[in-house]
GROMACS .gro file of C-alpha atoms in nm:
model
  470
    1MET     CA    1  -0.197   0.554   3.113
    2LEU     CA    2   0.049   0.707   3.358
    3ALA     CA    3   0.393   0.553   3.378
    4ARG     CA    4   0.500   0.340   3.676
    5THR     CA    5   0.592   0.632   3.899
    6ALA     CA    6   0.765   0.432   4.175
    7ASP     CA    7   1.036   0.299   3.942
    8PRO     CA    8   1.372   0.473   3.918
    9ILE     CA    9   1.432   0.592   3.561
   10VAL     CA   10   1.730   0.675   3.342
   11ALA     CA   11   1.767   0.829   2.997
   12ILE     CA   12   1.996   1.020   2.767
   13ALA     CA   13   1.869   1.374   2.822
   14THR     CA   14   2.029   1.544   2.521
   15ALA     CA   15   1.937   1.527   2.155
   16SER     CA   16   2.058   1.234   1.948
   17GLY     CA   17   2.367   1.276   1.734
   18ARG     CA   18   2.712   1.417   1.796
   19GLY     CA   19   2.774   1.711   2.028
   20SER     CA   20   3.029   1.860   2.259
   21VAL     CA   21   2.834   1.759   2.569
   22GLY     CA   22   2.581   1.485   2.635
   23ILE     CA   23   2.385   1.415   2.953
   24VAL     CA   24   2.264   1.090   3.108
   25ARG     CA   25   2.006   1.154   3.382
   26VAL     CA   26   1.877   0.926   3.658
   27SER     CA   27   1.582   1.000   3.886
   28GLY     CA   28   1.461   0.791   4.178
   29ARG     CA   29   1.517   0.728   4.547
   30GLU     CA   30   1.836   0.635   4.732
   31LEU     CA   31   2.078   0.676   4.444
   32ALA     CA   32   2.394   0.665   4.657
   33PRO     CA   33   2.488   0.301   4.569
   34LEU     CA   34   2.453   0.373   4.196
   35ILE     CA   35   2.655   0.695   4.228
   36ASP     CA   36   2.932   0.503   4.405
   37ALA     CA   37   2.939   0.242   4.127
   38LEU     CA   38   2.973   0.503   3.850
   39CYS     CA   39   3.187   0.763   4.027
   40GLY     CA   40   3.376   0.563   4.288
   41ARG     CA   41   3.273   0.797   4.570
   42ALA     CA   42   2.989   1.003   4.707
   43LEU     CA   43   2.912   1.341   4.553
   44LYS     CA   44   2.854   1.669   4.734
   45PRO     CA   45   2.493   1.783   4.680
   46ARG     CA   46   2.446   2.032   4.394
   47GLU     CA   47   2.820   2.057   4.331
   48ALA     CA   48   2.978   1.950   4.000
   49SER     CA   49   3.266   1.701   4.031
   50TYR     CA   50   3.505   1.628   3.747
   51LEU     CA   51   3.597   1.261   3.752
   52PRO     CA   52   3.607   0.939   3.545
   53PHE     CA   53   3.283   0.745   3.486
   54ARG     CA   54   3.375   0.387   3.566
   55ASP     CA   55   3.286   0.068   3.383
   56ALA     CA   56   3.227  -0.261   3.567
   57ASP     CA   57   3.600  -0.342   3.569
   58GLY     CA   58   3.692   0.003   3.699
   59SER     CA   59   3.822   0.135   3.368
   60PRO     CA   60   3.694   0.479   3.262
   61ILE     CA   61   3.419   0.498   3.000
   62ASP     CA   62   3.470   0.874   2.983
   63ARG     CA   63   3.559   1.169   3.204
   64GLY     CA   64   3.320   1.451   3.276
   65LEU     CA   65   3.104   1.627   3.534
   66ALA     CA   66   2.885   1.436   3.781
   67LEU     CA   67   2.611   1.603   3.984
   68HIS     CA   68   2.378   1.485   4.257
   69PHE     CA   69   2.058   1.673   4.346
   70PRO     CA   70   1.904   1.518   4.661
   71ALA     CA   71   1.525   1.520   4.695
   72PRO     CA   72   1.323   1.734   4.711
   73HIS     CA   73   1.558   2.000   4.572
   74SER     CA   74   1.567   1.872   4.215
   75PHE     CA   75   1.372   1.910   3.893
   76THR     CA   76   1.167   1.594   3.951
   77GLY     CA   77   1.139   1.626   4.329
   78GLU     CA   78   1.324   1.293   4.360
   79ASP     CA   79   1.698   1.224   4.392
   80VAL     CA   80   1.856   1.314   4.057
   81PHE     CA   81   2.198   1.199   3.933
   82GLU     CA   82   2.347   1.346   3.614
   83LEU     CA   83   2.652   1.249   3.412
   84GLN     CA   84   2.770   1.522   3.175
   85ALA     CA   85   3.000   1.350   2.929
   86HIS     CA   86   3.131   1.406   2.578
   87GLY     CA   87   2.839   1.407   2.338
   88GLY     CA   88   2.922   1.107   2.122
   89THR     CA   89   2.638   0.866   2.053
   90VAL     CA   90   2.840   0.557   2.147
   91VAL     CA   91   2.975   0.714   2.468
   92LEU     CA   92   2.626   0.806   2.590
   93GLN     CA   93   2.488   0.463   2.503
   94LEU     CA   94   2.774   0.304   2.699
   95LEU     CA   95   2.697   0.521   3.002
   96LEU     CA   96   2.325   0.442   2.976
   97ALA     CA   97   2.399   0.069   2.957
   98ARG     CA   98   2.641   0.099   3.249
   99CYS     CA   99   2.378   0.268   3.466
  100LEU     CA  100   2.130  -0.011   3.395
  101ALA     CA  101   2.388  -0.283   3.459
  102ALA     CA  102   2.524  -0.122   3.777
  103ALA     CA  103   2.170  -0.082   3.914
  104ALA     CA  104   2.120  -0.459   3.892
  105GLU     CA  105   2.455  -0.541   4.058
  106THR     CA  106   2.460  -0.642   4.423
  107ASP     CA  107   2.566  -0.366   4.659
  108PRO     CA  108   2.838  -0.506   4.887
  109ALA     CA  109   2.718  -0.292   5.177
  110THR     CA  110   2.356  -0.414   5.173
  111GLY     CA  111   2.354  -0.736   4.973
  112ARG     CA  112   2.071  -0.594   4.761
  113PRO     CA  113   2.068  -0.451   4.409
  114ARG     CA  114   2.219  -0.103   4.395
  115LEU     CA  115   1.901   0.044   4.243
  116ALA     CA  116   1.634  -0.220   4.192
  117GLY     CA  117   1.393  -0.167   3.905
  118LEU     CA  118   1.589   0.101   3.718
  119ARG     CA  119   1.449   0.130   3.366
  120VAL     CA  120   1.473   0.359   3.065
  121ALA     CA  121   1.239   0.656   3.099
  122GLU     CA  122   0.933   0.698   2.880
  123PRO     CA  123   0.884   1.021   2.679
  124GLY     CA  124   0.827   1.315   2.910
  125GLU     CA  125   0.855   1.108   3.226
  126PHE     CA  126   1.103   1.338   3.402
  127SER     CA  127   0.869   1.635   3.352
  128GLN     CA  128   0.574   1.417   3.446
  129ARG     CA  129   0.736   1.336   3.779
  130ALA     CA  130   0.807   1.704   3.837
  131PHE     CA  131   0.434   1.763   3.792
  132LEU     CA  132   0.325   1.470   4.008
  133ASN     CA  133   0.565   1.574   4.284
  134GLY     CA  134   0.435   1.930   4.288
  135LYS     CA  135   0.744   2.098   4.142
  136ILE     CA  136   0.547   2.241   3.848
  137ASP     CA  137   0.182   2.245   3.746
  138LEU     CA  138   0.044   2.106   3.421
  139ALA     CA  139   0.053   2.437   3.233
  140GLN     CA  140   0.421   2.478   3.325
  141ALA     CA  141   0.496   2.121   3.220
  142GLU     CA  142   0.342   2.187   2.880
  143ALA     CA  143   0.547   2.507   2.857
  144ILE     CA  144   0.867   2.298   2.876
  145ALA     CA  145   0.771   2.114   2.557
  146ASP     CA  146   0.653   2.439   2.397
  147LEU     CA  147   0.984   2.610   2.477
  148ILE     CA  148   1.173   2.325   2.312
  149ASP     CA  149   0.944   2.328   2.007
  150ALA     CA  150   0.921   2.708   1.972
  151SER     CA  151   0.968   2.808   1.609
  152THR     CA  152   0.988   3.185   1.664
  153GLU     CA  153   1.157   3.417   1.912
  154ALA     CA  154   0.818   3.547   2.029
  155ALA     CA  155   0.696   3.192   2.091
  156ALA     CA  156   1.011   3.106   2.287
  157ARG     CA  157   0.980   3.414   2.508
  158SER     CA  158   0.611   3.348   2.567
  159ALA     CA  159   0.679   2.982   2.652
  160SER     CA  160   0.943   3.099   2.898
  161ARG     CA  161   0.685   3.324   3.065
  162SER     CA  162   0.447   3.028   3.094
  163LEU     CA  163   0.725   2.811   3.238
  164SER     CA  164   0.804   3.076   3.498
  165GLY     CA  165   0.440   3.059   3.610
  166ALA     CA  166   0.291   3.376   3.459
  167PHE     CA  167  -0.006   3.189   3.307
  168SER     CA  168  -0.053   2.968   3.613
  169ASP     CA  169  -0.050   3.271   3.845
  170GLU     CA  170  -0.338   3.428   3.653
  171ILE     CA  171  -0.534   3.102   3.663
  172HIS     CA  172  -0.478   3.077   4.039
  173THR     CA  173  -0.599   3.436   4.082
  174LEU     CA  174  -0.921   3.342   3.903
  175LEU     CA  175  -0.948   3.027   4.114
  176GLU     CA  176  -0.916   3.223   4.438
  177ALA     CA  177  -1.195   3.457   4.331
  178LEU     CA  178  -1.415   3.160   4.239
  179VAL     CA  179  -1.348   2.988   4.570
  180ARG     CA  180  -1.446   3.302   4.763
  181LEU     CA  181  -1.773   3.318   4.572
  182ARG     CA  182  -1.842   2.951   4.628
  183MET     CA  183  -1.788   2.997   5.003
  184LEU     CA  184  -2.041   3.279   5.008
  185VAL     CA  185  -2.300   3.078   4.818
  186GLU     CA  186  -2.247   2.768   5.031
  187ALA     CA  187  -2.284   2.978   5.347
  188THR     CA  188  -2.616   3.112   5.221
  189LEU     CA  189  -2.733   2.759   5.139
  190ASP     CA  190  -2.625   2.628   5.481
  191PHE     CA  191  -2.795   2.907   5.677
  192PRO     CA  192  -3.107   3.000   5.478
  193ASP     CA  193  -3.292   3.139   5.784
  194GLU     CA  194  -3.025   3.392   5.877
  195GLU     CA  195  -3.139   3.751   5.853
  196ILE     CA  196  -2.811   3.859   5.695
  197ASP     CA  197  -2.805   3.805   5.321
  198PHE     CA  198  -2.448   3.687   5.276
  199LEU     CA  199  -2.449   3.736   4.902
  200GLN     CA  200  -2.582   4.090   4.913
  201GLU     CA  201  -2.356   4.198   5.198
  202ALA     CA  202  -2.048   4.061   5.020
  203ASP     CA  203  -2.149   4.212   4.684
  204ALA     CA  204  -2.152   3.875   4.508
  205ALA     CA  205  -2.287   4.038   4.194
  206GLY     CA  206  -1.997   4.284   4.191
  207GLN     CA  207  -1.751   4.000   4.247
  208LEU     CA  208  -1.896   3.813   3.950
  209VAL     CA  209  -1.859   4.122   3.730
  210ALA     CA  210  -1.497   4.163   3.841
  211LEU     CA  211  -1.433   3.795   3.778
  212GLN     CA  212  -1.575   3.823   3.426
  213SER     CA  213  -1.346   4.120   3.358
  214GLN     CA  214  -1.038   3.932   3.482
  215LEU     CA  215  -1.136   3.627   3.281
  216ALA     CA  216  -1.173   3.833   2.962
  217ALA     CA  217  -0.818   3.966   3.001
  218VAL     CA  218  -0.679   3.616   3.056
  219GLN     CA  219  -0.874   3.483   2.757
  220GLN     CA  220  -0.734   3.755   2.532
  221ARG     CA  221  -0.374   3.677   2.628
  222ALA     CA  222  -0.436   3.303   2.605
  223ARG     CA  223  -0.579   3.338   2.253
  224GLN     CA  224  -0.272   3.537   2.152
  225GLY     CA  225  -0.050   3.272   2.310
  226ALA     CA  226  -0.231   2.995   2.125
  227LEU     CA  227  -0.174   3.186   1.801
  228LEU     CA  228   0.199   3.205   1.876
  229ARG     CA  229   0.210   2.832   1.938
  230GLU     CA  230  -0.027   2.696   1.676
  231GLY     CA  231  -0.032   2.968   1.409
  232ILE     CA  232  -0.297   2.956   1.138
  233LYS     CA  233  -0.328   2.766   0.813
  234VAL     CA  234  -0.357   2.998   0.511
  235VAL     CA  235  -0.447   2.841   0.175
  236ILE     CA  236  -0.387   3.021  -0.155
  237ALA     CA  237  -0.662   2.936  -0.403
  238GLY     CA  238  -0.764   3.053  -0.749
  239GLN     CA  239  -0.763   2.971  -1.117
  240PRO     CA  240  -0.452   2.837  -1.291
  241ASN     CA  241  -0.175   3.088  -1.363
  242ALA     CA  242  -0.323   3.351  -1.130
  243GLY     CA  243   0.012   3.389  -0.951
  244LYS     CA  244  -0.045   3.158  -0.652
  245SER     CA  245   0.305   3.007  -0.657
  246SER     CA  246   0.463   3.350  -0.705
  247LEU     CA  247   0.270   3.477  -0.404
  248LEU     CA  248   0.389   3.184  -0.190
  249ASN     CA  249   0.748   3.256  -0.292
  250ALA     CA  250   0.704   3.627  -0.217
  251LEU     CA  251   0.558   3.562   0.129
  252ALA     CA  252   0.826   3.304   0.213
  253GLY     CA  253   1.112   3.505   0.064
  254ALA     CA  254   1.239   3.196  -0.118
  255GLU     CA  255   1.181   3.009  -0.444
  256LEU     CA  256   0.977   2.723  -0.301
  257ALA     CA  257   0.727   2.663  -0.580
  258ILE     CA  258   0.788   2.634  -0.953
  259VAL     CA  259   0.665   2.943  -1.136
  260SER     CA  260   0.573   2.913  -1.503
  261ALA     CA  261   0.351   3.086  -1.758
  262VAL     CA  262   0.206   2.743  -1.839
  263ALA     CA  263  -0.134   2.704  -1.672
  264GLY     CA  264  -0.159   2.408  -1.436
  265THR     CA  265   0.212   2.394  -1.342
  266THR     CA  266   0.129   2.336  -0.974
  267ARG     CA  267  -0.033   1.995  -0.945
  268ASP     CA  268   0.029   1.914  -0.582
  269VAL     CA  269   0.027   2.093  -0.249
  270VAL     CA  270   0.332   2.306  -0.162
  271SER     CA  271   0.348   2.450   0.188
  272GLN     CA  272   0.579   2.667   0.393
  273THR     CA  273   0.563   2.810   0.744
  274ILE     CA  274   0.647   3.178   0.764
  275GLN     CA  275   0.630   3.417   1.058
  276ILE     CA  276   0.483   3.763   1.074
  277GLN     CA  277   0.560   3.952   1.396
  278GLY     CA  278   0.640   3.617   1.554
  279VAL     CA  279   0.310   3.453   1.455
  280PRO     CA  280   0.360   3.134   1.250
  281LEU     CA  281   0.152   3.114   0.934
  282HIS     CA  282   0.137   2.783   0.751
  283VAL     CA  283   0.090   2.898   0.390
  284VAL     CA  284  -0.027   2.637   0.137
  285ASP     CA  285  -0.008   2.675  -0.242
  286THR     CA  286  -0.256   2.460  -0.431
  287ALA     CA  287  -0.334   2.353  -0.785
  288GLY     CA  288  -0.537   2.592  -0.998
  289LEU     CA  289  -0.912   2.536  -0.974
  290ARG     CA  290  -1.075   2.457  -1.310
  291ASP     CA  291  -1.248   2.179  -1.501
  292SER     CA  292  -0.984   1.943  -1.636
  293VAL     CA  293  -0.975   1.608  -1.819
  294ASP     CA  294  -0.615   1.547  -1.709
  295GLU     CA  295  -0.626   1.271  -1.445
  296VAL     CA  296  -0.318   1.396  -1.258
  297GLU     CA  297  -0.446   1.754  -1.253
  298GLN     CA  298  -0.784   1.632  -1.127
  299ILE     CA  299  -0.608   1.469  -0.829
  300GLY     CA  300  -0.427   1.797  -0.762
  301ILE     CA  301  -0.753   1.992  -0.775
  302ALA     CA  302  -0.919   1.746  -0.534
  303ARG     CA  303  -0.626   1.791  -0.295
  304ALA     CA  304  -0.659   2.166  -0.333
  305TRP     CA  305  -1.022   2.157  -0.218
  306SER     CA  306  -0.924   1.932   0.072
  307GLN     CA  307  -0.670   2.192   0.185
  308ILE     CA  308  -0.916   2.476   0.136
  309GLU     CA  309  -1.180   2.305   0.349
  310GLY     CA  310  -0.927   2.267   0.634
  311ALA     CA  311  -0.802   2.627   0.619
  312ASP     CA  312  -0.822   2.894   0.888
  313ALA     CA  313  -0.811   3.160   0.613
  314VAL     CA  314  -0.820   3.152   0.233
  315LEU     CA  315  -0.644   3.389  -0.006
  316PHE     CA  316  -0.863   3.392  -0.319
  317LEU     CA  317  -0.624   3.506  -0.590
  318HIS     CA  318  -0.749   3.699  -0.896
  319ASP     CA  319  -0.537   3.786  -1.202
  320LEU     CA  320  -0.576   4.160  -1.267
  321THR     CA  321  -0.460   4.119  -1.628
  322ARG     CA  322  -0.751   3.883  -1.703
  323SER     CA  323  -1.018   4.011  -1.464
  324ALA     CA  324  -1.207   4.195  -1.739
  325ALA     CA  325  -1.236   3.885  -1.961
  326PRO     CA  326  -1.594   3.748  -1.935
  327ALA     CA  327  -1.489   3.381  -1.924
  328TYR     CA  328  -1.230   3.446  -1.653
  329ALA     CA  329  -1.472   3.656  -1.445
  330GLN     CA  330  -1.738   3.385  -1.477
  331ALA     CA  331  -1.495   3.118  -1.358
  332ASP     CA  332  -1.395   3.337  -1.061
  333ALA     CA  333  -1.762   3.384  -0.972
  334GLU     CA  334  -1.814   3.005  -0.977
  335ILE     CA  335  -1.514   2.952  -0.749
  336ALA     CA  336  -1.646   3.223  -0.513
  337GLY     CA  337  -1.979   3.041  -0.496
  338LEU     CA  338  -1.808   2.711  -0.416
  339LEU     CA  339  -1.598   2.875  -0.145
  340ALA     CA  340  -1.911   3.024   0.012
  341SER     CA  341  -2.089   2.687   0.012
  342ARG     CA  342  -1.798   2.470   0.127
  343LEU     CA  343  -1.643   2.691   0.396
  344PRO     CA  344  -1.785   2.779   0.739
  345ALA     CA  345  -1.881   3.143   0.782
  346SER     CA  346  -1.604   3.176   1.043
  347VAL     CA  347  -1.330   3.115   0.782
  348PRO     CA  348  -1.234   3.448   0.620
  349VAL     CA  349  -1.181   3.464   0.244
  350ILE     CA  350  -0.950   3.749   0.142
  351ASP     CA  351  -0.969   3.866  -0.219
  352VAL     CA  352  -0.615   3.920  -0.348
  353TRP     CA  353  -0.559   4.088  -0.686
  354SER     CA  354  -0.226   3.981  -0.833
  355LYS     CA  355   0.006   4.112  -1.106
  356LEU     CA  356  -0.041   4.476  -1.007
  357ASP     CA  357   0.282   4.563  -1.189
  358ALA     CA  358   0.125   4.452  -1.522
  359LEU     CA  359  -0.185   4.666  -1.478
  360PRO     CA  360  -0.201   4.970  -1.711
  361ALA     CA  361  -0.148   5.299  -1.533
  362THR     CA  362  -0.487   5.418  -1.661
  363GLN     CA  363  -0.669   5.126  -1.495
  364PRO     CA  364  -0.708   5.163  -1.116
  365PRO     CA  365  -0.697   4.847  -0.902
  366PRO     CA  366  -1.017   4.727  -0.732
  367ASP     CA  367  -1.121   4.902  -0.412
  368SER     CA  368  -1.191   4.575  -0.230
  369GLY     CA  369  -0.937   4.317  -0.116
  370VAL     CA  370  -0.560   4.355  -0.145
  371SER     CA  371  -0.385   4.441  -0.472
  372LEU     CA  372  -0.022   4.338  -0.499
  373SER     CA  373   0.268   4.237  -0.719
  374ALA     CA  374   0.469   3.931  -0.623
  375ARG     CA  375   0.735   4.045  -0.871
  376THR     CA  376   0.798   4.391  -0.720
  377GLY     CA  377   0.675   4.326  -0.366
  378ALA     CA  378   0.416   4.603  -0.380
  379GLY     CA  379   0.123   4.523  -0.150
  380ILE     CA  380   0.291   4.223   0.018
  381GLU     CA  381   0.328   4.407   0.349
  382THR     CA  382  -0.038   4.510   0.333
  383LEU     CA  383  -0.133   4.145   0.287
  384ARG     CA  384   0.083   4.043   0.584
  385ARG     CA  385  -0.096   4.296   0.805
  386ARG     CA  386  -0.433   4.174   0.677
  387LEU     CA  387  -0.342   3.816   0.763
  388LEU     CA  388  -0.256   3.919   1.119
  389GLU     CA  389  -0.591   4.094   1.143
  390VAL     CA  390  -0.792   3.791   1.035
  391ALA     CA  391  -0.585   3.573   1.269
  392GLY     CA  392  -0.693   3.796   1.557
  393TRP     CA  393  -0.341   3.897   1.653
  394GLN     CA  394  -0.284   4.205   1.864
  395ALA     CA  395   0.067   4.318   1.949
  396VAL     CA  396   0.088   4.271   2.325
  397PRO     CA  397   0.428   4.100   2.349
  398GLU     CA  398   0.501   4.169   2.715
  399GLY     CA  399   0.175   4.019   2.839
  400VAL     CA  400   0.151   3.710   2.622
  401TYR     CA  401   0.225   3.365   2.756
  402LEU     CA  402   0.218   3.058   2.536
  403ALA     CA  403  -0.110   2.871   2.559
  404ARG     CA  404  -0.264   2.569   2.394
  405ALA     CA  405  -0.598   2.509   2.229
  406ARG     CA  406  -0.715   2.311   2.532
  407HIS     CA  407  -0.642   2.612   2.756
  408VAL     CA  408  -0.850   2.840   2.535
  409GLN     CA  409  -1.134   2.586   2.529
  410ALA     CA  410  -1.126   2.548   2.908
  411LEU     CA  411  -1.142   2.926   2.953
  412SER     CA  412  -1.440   2.939   2.716
  413ARG     CA  413  -1.620   2.685   2.935
  414VAL     CA  414  -1.540   2.896   3.241
  415GLU     CA  415  -1.692   3.197   3.064
  416GLU     CA  416  -2.010   3.000   2.988
  417HIS     CA  417  -2.048   2.877   3.347
  418ILE     CA  418  -1.991   3.224   3.494
  419ALA     CA  419  -2.250   3.371   3.256
  420LEU     CA  420  -2.502   3.112   3.376
  421ALA     CA  421  -2.404   3.179   3.737
  422THR     CA  422  -2.471   3.550   3.683
  423ALA     CA  423  -2.817   3.469   3.548
  424HIS     CA  424  -2.894   3.243   3.845
  425LEU     CA  425  -2.777   3.508   4.092
  426ALA     CA  426  -3.016   3.757   3.934
  427ALA     CA  427  -3.298   3.512   4.009
  428HIS     CA  428  -3.207   3.530   4.381
  429ALA     CA  429  -3.269   3.251   4.629
  430GLN     CA  430  -3.475   3.025   4.409
  431LEU     CA  431  -3.174   2.924   4.197
  432LEU     CA  432  -2.890   2.931   4.451
  433ASP     CA  433  -2.831   2.558   4.409
  434LEU     CA  434  -2.781   2.609   4.036
  435LEU     CA  435  -2.557   2.909   4.104
  436ALA     CA  436  -2.337   2.696   4.329
  437GLU     CA  437  -2.320   2.421   4.067
  438GLU     CA  438  -2.215   2.662   3.788
  439LEU     CA  439  -1.939   2.803   4.008
  440ARG     CA  440  -1.820   2.450   4.084
  441LEU     CA  441  -1.811   2.362   3.714
  442ALA     CA  442  -1.620   2.683   3.639
  443GLN     CA  443  -1.364   2.592   3.904
  444ASN     CA  444  -1.328   2.242   3.758
  445ALA     CA  445  -1.258   2.388   3.413
  446LEU     CA  446  -0.987   2.613   3.555
  447ASN     CA  447  -0.834   2.322   3.744
  448GLU     CA  448  -0.801   2.132   3.415
  449ILE     CA  449  -0.553   2.396   3.296
  450THR     CA  450  -0.313   2.360   3.588
  451GLY     CA  451  -0.385   1.990   3.636
  452GLU     CA  452  -0.483   2.009   4.001
  453PHE     CA  453  -0.710   1.722   3.917
  454GLY     CA  454  -0.784   1.555   3.588
  455ALA     CA  455  -0.808   1.225   3.409
  456ASP     CA  456  -0.497   1.007   3.388
  457ASP     CA  457  -0.544   0.963   3.015
  458LEU     CA  458  -0.517   1.341   2.966
  459LEU     CA  459  -0.184   1.344   3.150
  460GLY     CA  460  -0.064   1.046   2.950
  461VAL     CA  461  -0.139   1.215   2.619
  462ILE     CA  462   0.036   1.536   2.721
  463PHE     CA  463   0.356   1.379   2.851
  464SER     CA  464   0.382   1.115   2.576
  465ARG     CA  465   0.454   1.399   2.330
  466PHE     CA  466   0.774   1.491   2.512
  467CYS     CA  467   1.115   1.374   2.403
  468ILE     CA  468   1.298   1.097   2.588
  469GLY     CA  469   1.503   1.231   2.878
  470LYS     CA  470   1.287   1.537   2.936
   0.00000   0.00000   0.00000
């Protein structure tokens, strides 16, 4: 549910803990009485003033910079008042409490509370108000949270492009093309007896082809952006002592998992997020897959299969030093069969041959899969490139904007509706009503991305994930 948008709100807008600077932010209407109570005078719009922040008895709580951004020229589109103080936890809590107390005090000039109804902001409420007041669209609002949460430089730069409106501009370009087509179709429906065929004269078929081409380009960049934001989950699977933990350590560049010659050392899930060309990969090391009577190891194996079944890609590790042994090869074949039966066809399984450094010089490595040595690093870079391939990553850094799974799904629905619209157009006048409906549905799906209209519960979910004060 959306927050009470008429209430003035206040929050500490910087991260918790100690820091050199901390910010308390207020957003609402007619903030002058509250500003006077805290600062002792009016503030010049958009100009920083260094002064004491006053307590109820006039004594200073702290000294710092105060700023006033009158509506609509502010982040939220409302009046915004900021106190930039020293970043101590106690100091900021005192200023927050003082704002709330001063808001409830009677203003001598009016006889009314200085700022009636002031309350602590809910998560993401400042950004939510910026969206509701038309300062940013929904995709840009999400980009704020993505920029804060970015785990790689590429993700941060892409989120910044989304925040600046690069993604939204492309969506609006698609929307404009859809609206033009809808106008043509509606005109044909409204004037069916006219001799001029509006759709043929305006090359509606050509416009649909151009729209499909534009949409494909946006989809490609959005998929890349979703990869930068979400990454993929890669699970390392195989028999005990195949080198799974060594591979995790080699990919991560750190000793994260215990490595031992004793089979079954890894009994629980060990995971680490790494980045390859800016793409986050969530790599999971699992217990060795085998029949075991050990109760603890059985739990680890069950957890391993749970991770495997939720993977976006699986690295099936084979020990080159044991691959010729009949029992080992038979066990690998059984695991391969289980992977094929328990994984969707869309989840790639990459065969990885480990311990290349221990392979005799006279024995060539297999032609299929990736052969490597976690000890020497040979083949690790090849595996990294292979992982990017299966993830669908293409290096287009300047054109990528950060996107979310819901954006990609919405664009897929647009693609489906446009395909149906193309089929209806080919059937000419008999299916013009259906053509108009498919174009309308395509426009609705695009509007979901920018939030021009949508369900309140969708907005609530999105903004509830923000931090307080943002």
